[in-house]
XYZ file of C-alpha atoms in Angstrom:
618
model
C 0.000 0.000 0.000
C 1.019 3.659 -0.578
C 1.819 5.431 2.879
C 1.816 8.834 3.809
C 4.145 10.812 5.689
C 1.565 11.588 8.226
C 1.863 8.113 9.631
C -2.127 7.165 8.614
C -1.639 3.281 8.001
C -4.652 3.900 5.323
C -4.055 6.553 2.801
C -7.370 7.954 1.478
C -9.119 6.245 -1.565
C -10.610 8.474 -4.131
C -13.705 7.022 -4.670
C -13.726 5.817 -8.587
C -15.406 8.015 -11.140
C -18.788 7.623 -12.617
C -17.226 8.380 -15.980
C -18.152 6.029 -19.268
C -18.882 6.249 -23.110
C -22.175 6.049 -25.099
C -21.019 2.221 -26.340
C -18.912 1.091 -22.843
C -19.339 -1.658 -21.269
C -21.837 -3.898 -23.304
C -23.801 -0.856 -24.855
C -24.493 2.777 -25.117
C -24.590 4.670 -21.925
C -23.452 1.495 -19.819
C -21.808 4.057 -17.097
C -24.473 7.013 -17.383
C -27.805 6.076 -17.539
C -28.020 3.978 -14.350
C -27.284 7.157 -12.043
C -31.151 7.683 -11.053
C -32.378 6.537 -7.283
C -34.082 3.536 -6.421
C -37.810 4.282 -6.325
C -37.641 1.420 -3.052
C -34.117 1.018 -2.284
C -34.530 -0.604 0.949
C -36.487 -3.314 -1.187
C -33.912 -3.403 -3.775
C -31.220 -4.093 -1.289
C -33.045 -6.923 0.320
C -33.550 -8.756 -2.906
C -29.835 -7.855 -3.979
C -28.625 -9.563 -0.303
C -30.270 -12.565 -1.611
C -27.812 -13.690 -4.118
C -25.117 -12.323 -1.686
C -26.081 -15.456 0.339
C -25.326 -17.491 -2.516
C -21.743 -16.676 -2.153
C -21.619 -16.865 1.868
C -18.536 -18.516 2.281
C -16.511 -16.340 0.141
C -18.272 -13.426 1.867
C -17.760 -14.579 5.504
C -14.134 -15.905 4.155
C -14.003 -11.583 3.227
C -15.671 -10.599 6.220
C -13.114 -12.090 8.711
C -10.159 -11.083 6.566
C -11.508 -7.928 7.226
C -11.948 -8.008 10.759
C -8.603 -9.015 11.017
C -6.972 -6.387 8.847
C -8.894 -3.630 11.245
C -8.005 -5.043 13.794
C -4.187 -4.743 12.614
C -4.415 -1.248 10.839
C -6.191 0.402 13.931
C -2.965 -1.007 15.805
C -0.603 0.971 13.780
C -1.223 4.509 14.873
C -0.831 2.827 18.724
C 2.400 1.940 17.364
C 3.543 5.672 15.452
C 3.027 6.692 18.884
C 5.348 4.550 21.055
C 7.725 5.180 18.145
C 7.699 8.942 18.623
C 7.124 8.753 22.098
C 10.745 6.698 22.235
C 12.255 9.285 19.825
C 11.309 12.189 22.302
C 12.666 10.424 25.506
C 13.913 12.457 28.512
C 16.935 10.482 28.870
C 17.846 10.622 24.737
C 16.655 8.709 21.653
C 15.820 5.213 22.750
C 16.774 3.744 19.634
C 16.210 0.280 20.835
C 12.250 0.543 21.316
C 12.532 2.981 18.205
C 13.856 0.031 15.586
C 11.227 -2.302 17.667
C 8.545 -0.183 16.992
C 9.296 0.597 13.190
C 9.635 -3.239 12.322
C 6.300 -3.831 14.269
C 5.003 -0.719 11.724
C 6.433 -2.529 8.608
C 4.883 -6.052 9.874
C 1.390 -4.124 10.287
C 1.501 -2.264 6.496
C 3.038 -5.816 4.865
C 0.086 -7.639 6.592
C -2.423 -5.238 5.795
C -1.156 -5.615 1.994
C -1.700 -9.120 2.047
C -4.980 -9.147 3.400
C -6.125 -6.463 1.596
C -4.589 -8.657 -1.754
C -6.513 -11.444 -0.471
C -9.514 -9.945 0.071
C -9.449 -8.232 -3.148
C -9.185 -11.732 -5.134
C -12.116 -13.596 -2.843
C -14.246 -10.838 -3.190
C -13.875 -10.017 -6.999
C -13.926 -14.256 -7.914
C -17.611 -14.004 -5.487
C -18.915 -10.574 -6.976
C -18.089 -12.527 -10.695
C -20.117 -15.649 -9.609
C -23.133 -13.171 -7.970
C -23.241 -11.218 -11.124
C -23.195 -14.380 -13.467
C -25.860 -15.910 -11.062
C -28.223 -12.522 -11.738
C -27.557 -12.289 -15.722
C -28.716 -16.110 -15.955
C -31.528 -15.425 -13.754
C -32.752 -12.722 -15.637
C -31.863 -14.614 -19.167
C -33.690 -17.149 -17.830
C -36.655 -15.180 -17.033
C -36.643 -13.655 -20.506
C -37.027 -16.912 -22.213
C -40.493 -17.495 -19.649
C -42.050 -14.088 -20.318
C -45.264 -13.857 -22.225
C -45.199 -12.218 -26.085
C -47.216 -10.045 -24.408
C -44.374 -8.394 -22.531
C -41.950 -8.842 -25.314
C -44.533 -6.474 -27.278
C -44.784 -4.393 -24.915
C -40.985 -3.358 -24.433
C -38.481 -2.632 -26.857
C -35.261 -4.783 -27.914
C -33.028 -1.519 -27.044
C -34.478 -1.872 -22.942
C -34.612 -5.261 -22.456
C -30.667 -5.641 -23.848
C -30.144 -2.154 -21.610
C -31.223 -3.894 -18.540
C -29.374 -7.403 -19.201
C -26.222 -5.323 -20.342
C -25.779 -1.952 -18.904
C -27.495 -2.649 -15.611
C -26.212 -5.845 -14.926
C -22.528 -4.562 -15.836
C -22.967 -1.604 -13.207
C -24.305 -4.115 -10.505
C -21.312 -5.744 -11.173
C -18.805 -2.970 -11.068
C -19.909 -1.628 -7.729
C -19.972 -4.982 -6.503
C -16.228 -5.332 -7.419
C -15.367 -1.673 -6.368
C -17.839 -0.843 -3.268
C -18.743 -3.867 -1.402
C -15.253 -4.484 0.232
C -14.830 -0.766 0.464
C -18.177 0.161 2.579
C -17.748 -3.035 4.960
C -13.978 -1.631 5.913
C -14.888 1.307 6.121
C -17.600 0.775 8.505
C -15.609 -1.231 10.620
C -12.390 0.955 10.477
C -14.985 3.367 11.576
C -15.905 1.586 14.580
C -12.248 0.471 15.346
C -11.149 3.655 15.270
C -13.772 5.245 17.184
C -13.017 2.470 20.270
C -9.607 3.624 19.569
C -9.671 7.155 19.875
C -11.938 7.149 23.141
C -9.111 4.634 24.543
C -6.471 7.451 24.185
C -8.419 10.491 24.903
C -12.284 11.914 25.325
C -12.120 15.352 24.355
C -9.689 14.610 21.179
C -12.553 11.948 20.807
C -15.124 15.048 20.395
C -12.909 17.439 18.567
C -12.695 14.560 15.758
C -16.417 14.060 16.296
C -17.713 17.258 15.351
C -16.991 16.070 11.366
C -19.680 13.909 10.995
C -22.813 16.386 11.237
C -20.741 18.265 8.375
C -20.224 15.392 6.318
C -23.510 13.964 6.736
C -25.174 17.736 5.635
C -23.146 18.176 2.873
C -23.746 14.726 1.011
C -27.420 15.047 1.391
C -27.191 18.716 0.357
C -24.900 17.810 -2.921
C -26.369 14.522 -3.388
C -30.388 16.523 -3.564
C -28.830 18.507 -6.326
C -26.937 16.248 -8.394
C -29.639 13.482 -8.340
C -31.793 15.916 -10.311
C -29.405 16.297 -12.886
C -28.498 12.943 -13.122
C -32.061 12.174 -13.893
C -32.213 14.372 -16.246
C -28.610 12.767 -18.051
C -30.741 9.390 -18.059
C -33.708 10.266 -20.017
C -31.800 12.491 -22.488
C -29.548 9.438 -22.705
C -32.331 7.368 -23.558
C -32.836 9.059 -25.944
C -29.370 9.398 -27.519
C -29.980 5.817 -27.075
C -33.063 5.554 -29.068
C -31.681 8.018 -31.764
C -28.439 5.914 -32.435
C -30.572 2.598 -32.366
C -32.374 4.108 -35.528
C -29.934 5.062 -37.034
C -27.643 1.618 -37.393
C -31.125 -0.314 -37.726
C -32.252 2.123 -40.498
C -29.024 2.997 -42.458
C -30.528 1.885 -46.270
C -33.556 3.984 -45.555
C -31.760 7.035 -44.437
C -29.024 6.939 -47.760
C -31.858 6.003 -49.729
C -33.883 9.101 -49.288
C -30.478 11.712 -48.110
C -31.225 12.207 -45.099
C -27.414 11.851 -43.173
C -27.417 15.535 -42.529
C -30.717 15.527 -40.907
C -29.598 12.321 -38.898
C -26.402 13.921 -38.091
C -28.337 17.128 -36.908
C -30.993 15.389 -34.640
C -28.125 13.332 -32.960
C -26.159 16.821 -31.959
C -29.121 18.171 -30.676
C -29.397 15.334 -28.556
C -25.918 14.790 -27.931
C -26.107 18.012 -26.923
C -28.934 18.123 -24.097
C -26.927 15.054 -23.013
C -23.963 17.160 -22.589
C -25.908 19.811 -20.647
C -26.950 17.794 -18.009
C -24.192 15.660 -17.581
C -21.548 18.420 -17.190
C -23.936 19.601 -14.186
C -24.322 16.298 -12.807
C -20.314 15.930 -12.891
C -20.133 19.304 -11.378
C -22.634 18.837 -8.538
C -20.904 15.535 -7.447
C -17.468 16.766 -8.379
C -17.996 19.461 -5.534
C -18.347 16.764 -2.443
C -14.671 15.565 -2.182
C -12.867 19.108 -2.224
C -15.667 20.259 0.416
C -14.790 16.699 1.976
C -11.090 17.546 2.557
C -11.670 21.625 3.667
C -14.027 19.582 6.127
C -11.227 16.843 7.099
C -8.744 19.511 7.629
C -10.886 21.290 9.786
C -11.052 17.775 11.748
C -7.209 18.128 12.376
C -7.569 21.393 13.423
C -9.507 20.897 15.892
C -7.631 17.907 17.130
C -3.986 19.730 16.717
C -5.695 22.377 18.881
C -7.055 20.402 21.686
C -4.306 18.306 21.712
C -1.745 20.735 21.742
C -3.754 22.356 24.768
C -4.000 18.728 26.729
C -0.008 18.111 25.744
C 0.798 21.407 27.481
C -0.911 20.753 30.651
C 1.044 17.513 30.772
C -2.363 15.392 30.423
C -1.431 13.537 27.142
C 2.428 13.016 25.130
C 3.007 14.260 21.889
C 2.653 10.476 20.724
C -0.554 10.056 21.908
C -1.239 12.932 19.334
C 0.430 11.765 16.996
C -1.396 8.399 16.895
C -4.790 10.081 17.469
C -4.063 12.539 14.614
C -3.382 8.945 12.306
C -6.698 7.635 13.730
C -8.155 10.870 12.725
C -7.564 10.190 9.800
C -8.885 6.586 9.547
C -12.174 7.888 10.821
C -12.562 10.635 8.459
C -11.663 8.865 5.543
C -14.434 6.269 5.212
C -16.670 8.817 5.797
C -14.832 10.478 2.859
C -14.954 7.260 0.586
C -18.255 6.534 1.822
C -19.755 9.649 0.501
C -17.977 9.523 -2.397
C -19.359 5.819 -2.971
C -22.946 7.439 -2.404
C -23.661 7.967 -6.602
C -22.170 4.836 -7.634
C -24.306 3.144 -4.558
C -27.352 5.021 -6.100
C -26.666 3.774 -9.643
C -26.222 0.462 -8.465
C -29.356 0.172 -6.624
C -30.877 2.100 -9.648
C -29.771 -0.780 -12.027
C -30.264 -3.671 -10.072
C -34.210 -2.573 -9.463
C -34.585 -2.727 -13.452
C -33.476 -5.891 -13.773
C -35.305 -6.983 -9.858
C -38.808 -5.210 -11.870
C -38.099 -8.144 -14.948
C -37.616 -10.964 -12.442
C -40.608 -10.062 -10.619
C -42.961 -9.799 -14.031
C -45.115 -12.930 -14.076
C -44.716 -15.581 -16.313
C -46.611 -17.961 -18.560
C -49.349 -19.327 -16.979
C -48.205 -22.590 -15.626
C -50.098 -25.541 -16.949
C -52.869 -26.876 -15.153
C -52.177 -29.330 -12.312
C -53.869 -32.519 -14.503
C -52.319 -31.288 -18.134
C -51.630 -33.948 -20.318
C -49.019 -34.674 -23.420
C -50.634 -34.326 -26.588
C -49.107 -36.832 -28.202
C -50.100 -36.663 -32.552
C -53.097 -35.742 -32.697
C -55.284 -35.904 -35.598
C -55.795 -32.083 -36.603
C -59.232 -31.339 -35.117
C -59.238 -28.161 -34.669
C -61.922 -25.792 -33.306
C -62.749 -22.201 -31.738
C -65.809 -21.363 -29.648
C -66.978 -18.221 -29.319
C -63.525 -16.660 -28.754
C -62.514 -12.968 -28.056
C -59.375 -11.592 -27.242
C -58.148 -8.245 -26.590
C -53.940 -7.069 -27.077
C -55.180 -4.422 -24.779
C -58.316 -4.299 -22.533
C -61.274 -2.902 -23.756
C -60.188 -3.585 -27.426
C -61.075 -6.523 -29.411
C -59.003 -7.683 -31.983
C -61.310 -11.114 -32.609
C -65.241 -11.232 -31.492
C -66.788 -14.028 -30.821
C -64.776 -15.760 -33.555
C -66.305 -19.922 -34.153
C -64.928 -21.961 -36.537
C -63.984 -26.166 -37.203
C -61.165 -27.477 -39.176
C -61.472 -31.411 -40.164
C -58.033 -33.034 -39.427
C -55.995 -32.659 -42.400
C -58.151 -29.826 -44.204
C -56.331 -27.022 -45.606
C -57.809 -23.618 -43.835
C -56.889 -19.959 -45.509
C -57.159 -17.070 -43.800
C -57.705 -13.825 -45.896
C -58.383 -10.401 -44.920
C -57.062 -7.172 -44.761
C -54.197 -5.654 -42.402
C -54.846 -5.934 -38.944
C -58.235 -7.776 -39.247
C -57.063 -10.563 -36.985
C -55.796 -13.587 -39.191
C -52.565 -13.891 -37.428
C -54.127 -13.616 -33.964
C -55.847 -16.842 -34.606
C -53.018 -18.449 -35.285
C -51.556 -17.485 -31.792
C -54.501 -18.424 -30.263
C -54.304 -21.917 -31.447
C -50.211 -22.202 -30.673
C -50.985 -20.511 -27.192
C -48.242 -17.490 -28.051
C -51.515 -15.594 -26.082
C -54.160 -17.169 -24.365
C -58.221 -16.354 -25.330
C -59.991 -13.380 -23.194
C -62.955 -15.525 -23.607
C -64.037 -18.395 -25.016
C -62.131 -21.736 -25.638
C -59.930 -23.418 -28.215
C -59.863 -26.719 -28.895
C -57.908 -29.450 -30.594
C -58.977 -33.115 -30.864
C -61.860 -32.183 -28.810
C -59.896 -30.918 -25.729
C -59.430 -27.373 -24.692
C -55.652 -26.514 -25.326
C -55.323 -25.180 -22.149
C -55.369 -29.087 -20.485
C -52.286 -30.001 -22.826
C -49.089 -28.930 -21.582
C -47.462 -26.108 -23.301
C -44.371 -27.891 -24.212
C -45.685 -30.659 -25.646
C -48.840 -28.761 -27.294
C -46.405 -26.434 -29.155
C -44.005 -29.409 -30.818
C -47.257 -30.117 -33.140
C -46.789 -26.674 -34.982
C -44.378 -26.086 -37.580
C -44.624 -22.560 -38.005
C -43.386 -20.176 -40.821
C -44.480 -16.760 -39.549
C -44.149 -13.306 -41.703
C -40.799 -11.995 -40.200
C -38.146 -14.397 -40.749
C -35.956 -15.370 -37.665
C -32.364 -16.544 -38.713
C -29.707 -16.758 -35.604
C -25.923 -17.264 -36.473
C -24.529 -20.134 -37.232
C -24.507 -22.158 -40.416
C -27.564 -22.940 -43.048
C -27.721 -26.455 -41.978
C -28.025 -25.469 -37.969
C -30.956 -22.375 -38.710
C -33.124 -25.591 -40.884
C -32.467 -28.210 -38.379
C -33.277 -25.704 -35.077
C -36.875 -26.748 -34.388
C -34.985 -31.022 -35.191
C -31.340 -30.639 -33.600
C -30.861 -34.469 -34.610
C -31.491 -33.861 -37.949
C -29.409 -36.041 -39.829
C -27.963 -33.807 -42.775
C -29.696 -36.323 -45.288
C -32.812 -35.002 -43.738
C -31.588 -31.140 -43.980
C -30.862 -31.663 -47.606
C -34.592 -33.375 -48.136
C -36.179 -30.675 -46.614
C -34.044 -28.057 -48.020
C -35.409 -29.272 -51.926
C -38.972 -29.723 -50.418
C -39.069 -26.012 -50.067
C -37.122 -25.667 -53.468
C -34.063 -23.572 -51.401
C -31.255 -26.438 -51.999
C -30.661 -24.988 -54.847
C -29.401 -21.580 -54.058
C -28.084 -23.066 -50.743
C -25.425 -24.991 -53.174
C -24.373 -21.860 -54.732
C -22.796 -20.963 -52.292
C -19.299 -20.743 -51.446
C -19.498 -23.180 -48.282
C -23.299 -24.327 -49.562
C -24.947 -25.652 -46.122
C -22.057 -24.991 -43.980
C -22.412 -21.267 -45.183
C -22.525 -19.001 -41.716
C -25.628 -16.582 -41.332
C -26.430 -14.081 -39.286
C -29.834 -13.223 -37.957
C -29.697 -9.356 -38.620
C -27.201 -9.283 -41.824
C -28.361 -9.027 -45.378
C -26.040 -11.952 -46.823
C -29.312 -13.237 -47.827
C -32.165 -12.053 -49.483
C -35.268 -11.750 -47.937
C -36.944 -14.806 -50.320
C -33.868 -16.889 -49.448
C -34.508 -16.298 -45.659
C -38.242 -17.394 -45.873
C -36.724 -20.174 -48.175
C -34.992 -20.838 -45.430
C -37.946 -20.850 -42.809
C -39.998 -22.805 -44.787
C -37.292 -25.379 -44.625
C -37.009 -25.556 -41.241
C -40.678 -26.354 -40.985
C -40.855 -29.189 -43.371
C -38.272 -30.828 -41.886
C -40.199 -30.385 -38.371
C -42.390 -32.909 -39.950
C -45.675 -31.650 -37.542
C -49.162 -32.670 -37.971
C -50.050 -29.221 -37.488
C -48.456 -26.532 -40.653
C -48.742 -22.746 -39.888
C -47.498 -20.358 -43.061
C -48.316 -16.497 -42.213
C -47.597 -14.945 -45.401
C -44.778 -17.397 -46.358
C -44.311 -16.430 -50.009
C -44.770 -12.643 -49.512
C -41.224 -11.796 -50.036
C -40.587 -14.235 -53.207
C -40.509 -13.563 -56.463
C -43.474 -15.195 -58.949
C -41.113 -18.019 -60.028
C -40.367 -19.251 -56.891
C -43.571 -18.542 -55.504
C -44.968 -21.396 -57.935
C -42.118 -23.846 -56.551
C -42.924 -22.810 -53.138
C -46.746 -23.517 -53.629
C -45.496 -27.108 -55.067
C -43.307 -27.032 -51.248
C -46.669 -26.357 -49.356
C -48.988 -29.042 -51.283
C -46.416 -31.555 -50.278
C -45.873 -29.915 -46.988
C -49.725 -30.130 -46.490
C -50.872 -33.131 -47.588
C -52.246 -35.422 -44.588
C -51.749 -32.900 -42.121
C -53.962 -29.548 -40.976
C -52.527 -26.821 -42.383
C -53.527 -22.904 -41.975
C -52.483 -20.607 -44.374
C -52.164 -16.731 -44.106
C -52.280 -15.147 -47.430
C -52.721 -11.697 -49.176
C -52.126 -12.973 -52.822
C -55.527 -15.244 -53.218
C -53.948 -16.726 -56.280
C -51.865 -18.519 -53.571
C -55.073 -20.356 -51.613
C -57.484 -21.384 -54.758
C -56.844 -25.087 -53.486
C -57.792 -24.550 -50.031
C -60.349 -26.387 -48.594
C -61.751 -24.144 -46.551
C -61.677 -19.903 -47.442
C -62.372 -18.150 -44.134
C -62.465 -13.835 -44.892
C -61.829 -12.262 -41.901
C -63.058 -8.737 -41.443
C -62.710 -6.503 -38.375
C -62.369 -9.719 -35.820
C -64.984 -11.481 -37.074
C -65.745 -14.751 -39.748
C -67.499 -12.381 -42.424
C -66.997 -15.592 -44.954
C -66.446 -19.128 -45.412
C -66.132 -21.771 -47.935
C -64.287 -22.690 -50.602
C -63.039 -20.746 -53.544
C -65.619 -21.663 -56.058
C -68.636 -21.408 -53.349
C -67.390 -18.031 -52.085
C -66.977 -16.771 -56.040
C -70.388 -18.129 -56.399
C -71.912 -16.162 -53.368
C -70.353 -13.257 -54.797
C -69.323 -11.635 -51.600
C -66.273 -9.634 -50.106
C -64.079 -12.242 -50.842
C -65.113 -12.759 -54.716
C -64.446 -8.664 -54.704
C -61.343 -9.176 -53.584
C -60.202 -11.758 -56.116
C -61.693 -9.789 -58.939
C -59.889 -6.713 -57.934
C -56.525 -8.698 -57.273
C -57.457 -10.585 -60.590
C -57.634 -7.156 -62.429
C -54.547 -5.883 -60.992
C -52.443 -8.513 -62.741
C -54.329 -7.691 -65.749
């Protein structure tokens, strides 16, 4: 350890920084935006303690390495004393005592090196494991969220709070946790110190705290505001940046860099303005701190001086009080300037605490049962279901699907053909009303086991990284690559999968554009023949293909369909003419049904439709 010259066994520690980057630390604003209070702190820190506990060995391991070290640095002024005190004899320098008392000195600050070394190591190996513990917990809890939630809350937060949050949780972890434990105890050790040598040296020291205690709240009222403030103008820095990566095409397509560039210095800007004041605000506690510390020694040099003149006390005795001085005053010192980073902790880890305490998917019901294959019965009873309360999307929607029929859902945007569809794979559950397949309400199958009978190609096309072959097999991991390769030239993509360079071993990645959009749902439609379900979902599956393929793909989906149910989500009604059943869905409800020639016949809203799609091509 660095020593100083006044003899203090425990020079002062600046508390660290808040300083960071837009970008540091596992996304933009990883450093900045956390430094708002806890709404319920006290809450916060309960439910933080909890996965403390996990690590209680390592933590009592820390705790009585700790103890020990106090007990050894609070020793040391004791020590500075005798030392002086044998310098200044009557009868001469007692140099024999004096080379005693300096090794004892050099055997306290080696010790309270090594402690502090091994303290250091336990405790940042625990805070790892505690921080590694909370990211899986809240991964974990991601994956058993509702879609609900996941519509409800943007990609940007969610990442924010499993990034930036959990990455400041585990910085003051690291940084603080040690530091506020030592320095409450070297408070109290000093304290019991101090009174040992001397009462009224005791108060002089004393009359610190009020100060220090006045002048955090006082700084720490001011600068919370403007930290605030740096958070939501982050956010939206945040935001601003987010669109601009995600929509670079759009933004070169139609010039509008300069505007881009503009918004963002505007922003950048307001973020500036409040974080210089929040930086100011909190950069005025430690020099107010130290006027306040040297006022300590003041009054301590003064009172002590007084009691050494009167013969009450030896100028060792103030020389080791004016060392234990300084060990009481500066925890209170690193304490306070902990107090933000404490703050933005707490902050964070109550964002991530409000995730983990969302509730999940329902569980099933005590007496589910596996599905096993069913036969494709499918049917809806007067269901109605509402995104938000109040607002129906379907009403009183009732409807039966023969096992392997082939059901098309047409409609306009937003009139609720894709909300059946997660009815019936229980993405949401029905307001009202039941859903049934084989005869039993979905809601007495378990969920696992009820969703392996889909194989679903929805409208946006997920890809994650890793090669072709892995994104066709992901809903069969033991896919031989035999099967990959049938299923592949079921949905007529083997063949631009062999173009390329490494053809199924080619590596993807969910949000490039290596591939086109028609490859991707190429791609998709792979992975669900080779899922092999009784149950076929396509939302719009040839939307993004050109004609051509379109007619392969249609080949795909009569293969794909035949001797299984199959619902099919279409705009272009050329694509559904061989459907067995035609349902037109208008405004939530079954305005038609039948099949193509019956519905032509009736000469409805779906035969306008077709005629006006029909004389569109023409």
């Amino acid at each position: 350890m660095n020593n100083q010259p006044t003899g203090s066994v425990r020079p002062p520690e600046a508390a660290p920084p808040s300083i960071g980057r837009p970008g540091g630390g596992g996304g933009p604003g990883s450093r900045f935006a956390p430094h708002a209070k806890a709404k319920d702190a006290r809450g916060t820190f309960r439910k933080l303690l909890k996965f403390y506990f996990r690590e209680a060995k390592s933590l009592f391991v820390v705790l009585a390495l700790l103890l020990v070290d106090t007990v050894i640095v609070v020793s040391g002024p004791r020590f500075i004393g005798y030392g002086i005190d044998a310098i200044g004899d009557k009868g001469g320098v007692n140099f024999h005592w004096a080379y005693i008392f300096a090794l004892i000195l050099a055997g306290v600050y080696i010790c309270d090196w090594a402690l502090n070394t091994a303290q250091g190591v336990i405790m940042n190996a625990a805070s790892q494991r505690i921080v590694r513990t909370l990211r899986k917990a809240l991964f974990d809890k991601l994956q058993k969220l509702p879609l609900t939630y996941h519509d409800t809350h943007t990609h940007g937060e969610l990442m924010s709070r499993l990034t930036n949050d959990i990455e400041n949780i585990s910085v003051t972890i690291a940084q603080s946790t040690t530091q506020l434990v030592s320095a409450a105890i070297t408070i109290v050790g000093s304290f019991i110190m101090m009174m040992s040598l001397n009462l009224y040296m005791t108060l002089a020291a004393l009359i610190t705290v009020p100060l220090v205690l006045l002048l955090t709240k006082f700084v720490a009222g001011r600068s919370r505001k403007m930290f605030v403030g740096q958070q939501a103008q982050l956010g939206r820095l945040n935001g601003a940046i987010e669109e601009a990566v995600g929509g670079q095409k759009i933004i070169k397509a139609f010039n509008m860099e300069e505007k881009i560039i503009d918004k963002f210095k505007s922003t950048n800007k307001n973020l500036l303005h409040y974080s210089v004041r929040a930086q100011i605000w909190s950069g005025f506690l430690m020099p107010f701190m130290n006027v306040i510390t040297n006022l300590g020694y003041v009054c301590v040099a003064s009172v002590g001086g007084i009691l050494a003149v009167k013969g009450i006390i030896t100028i060792g005795t103030i020389g080791s009080f004016t060392s234990y001085s300084r060990q009481f005053t500066y925890p209170l010192n690193n304490i306070a300037g902990m107090f933000n980073n404490l703050q933005s902790a707490l902050a964070g880890a109550e964002r991530v605490f409000e995730i983990l305490a969302e509730a999940e998917e329902p569980e099933d019901v005590p007496d589910a049962v596996e599905i096993g294959i069913p036969k494709g019965e499918v049917r809806f009873d007067n269901v109605t279901f509402a995104y938000v309360p109040g607002v129906n999307v379907l009403k009183n929607v009732s409807f039966e699907v023969k096992p392997g029929q082939k059901v098309a859902l047409v409609g306009e945007t937003g009139a609720g053909k894709t909300t059946i569809v997660n009815l019936l794979t229980r993405f949401y559950d029905a307001t009202s009303g039941t859903v049934y397949i084989d005869g039993i309400d979905i809601k007495n199958y378990k969920r696992d086991s009820l969703r392996r009978v889909f194989s679903v190609v929805l409208q946006d096309t997920c890809l994650f990284t890793g090669t072709i072959a892995d994104n066709i097999r992901y809903g069969r991991p033991d896919a031989k690559d035999e099967e990959v390769a049938e299923a592949a030239q079921a949905a007529n993509a083997d063949v631009f999968i062999r173009r390329l360079k490494n053809g199924y071993n080619t590596i993807v990645k969910g949000d490039s554009d290596s591939l086109s959009q028609g490859q991707r749902q190429l791609l998709a439609i792979s992975r669900a023949a080779l899922c092999r379900a009784p149950i076929l979902i396509l939302d719009e599956a040839t939307s993004s293909v050109d004609t051509r393929t379109e007619l392969h793909i249609q080949e795909a989906i009569l293969r794909l369909t035949a001797g299984c149910t199959s619902f099919v989500i279409a705009h272009r009604l050329s694509t559904i003419r061989d459907a067995d059943v035609i349902m037109v869905v208008k405004d939530g409800e079954i305005e038609e049904s039948g099949s193509h020639d019956e519905l032509i016949a009736k000469n409805g809203l779906y035969a306008q439709m077709y005629y006006s799609q029909f004389e569109q091509t023409e």
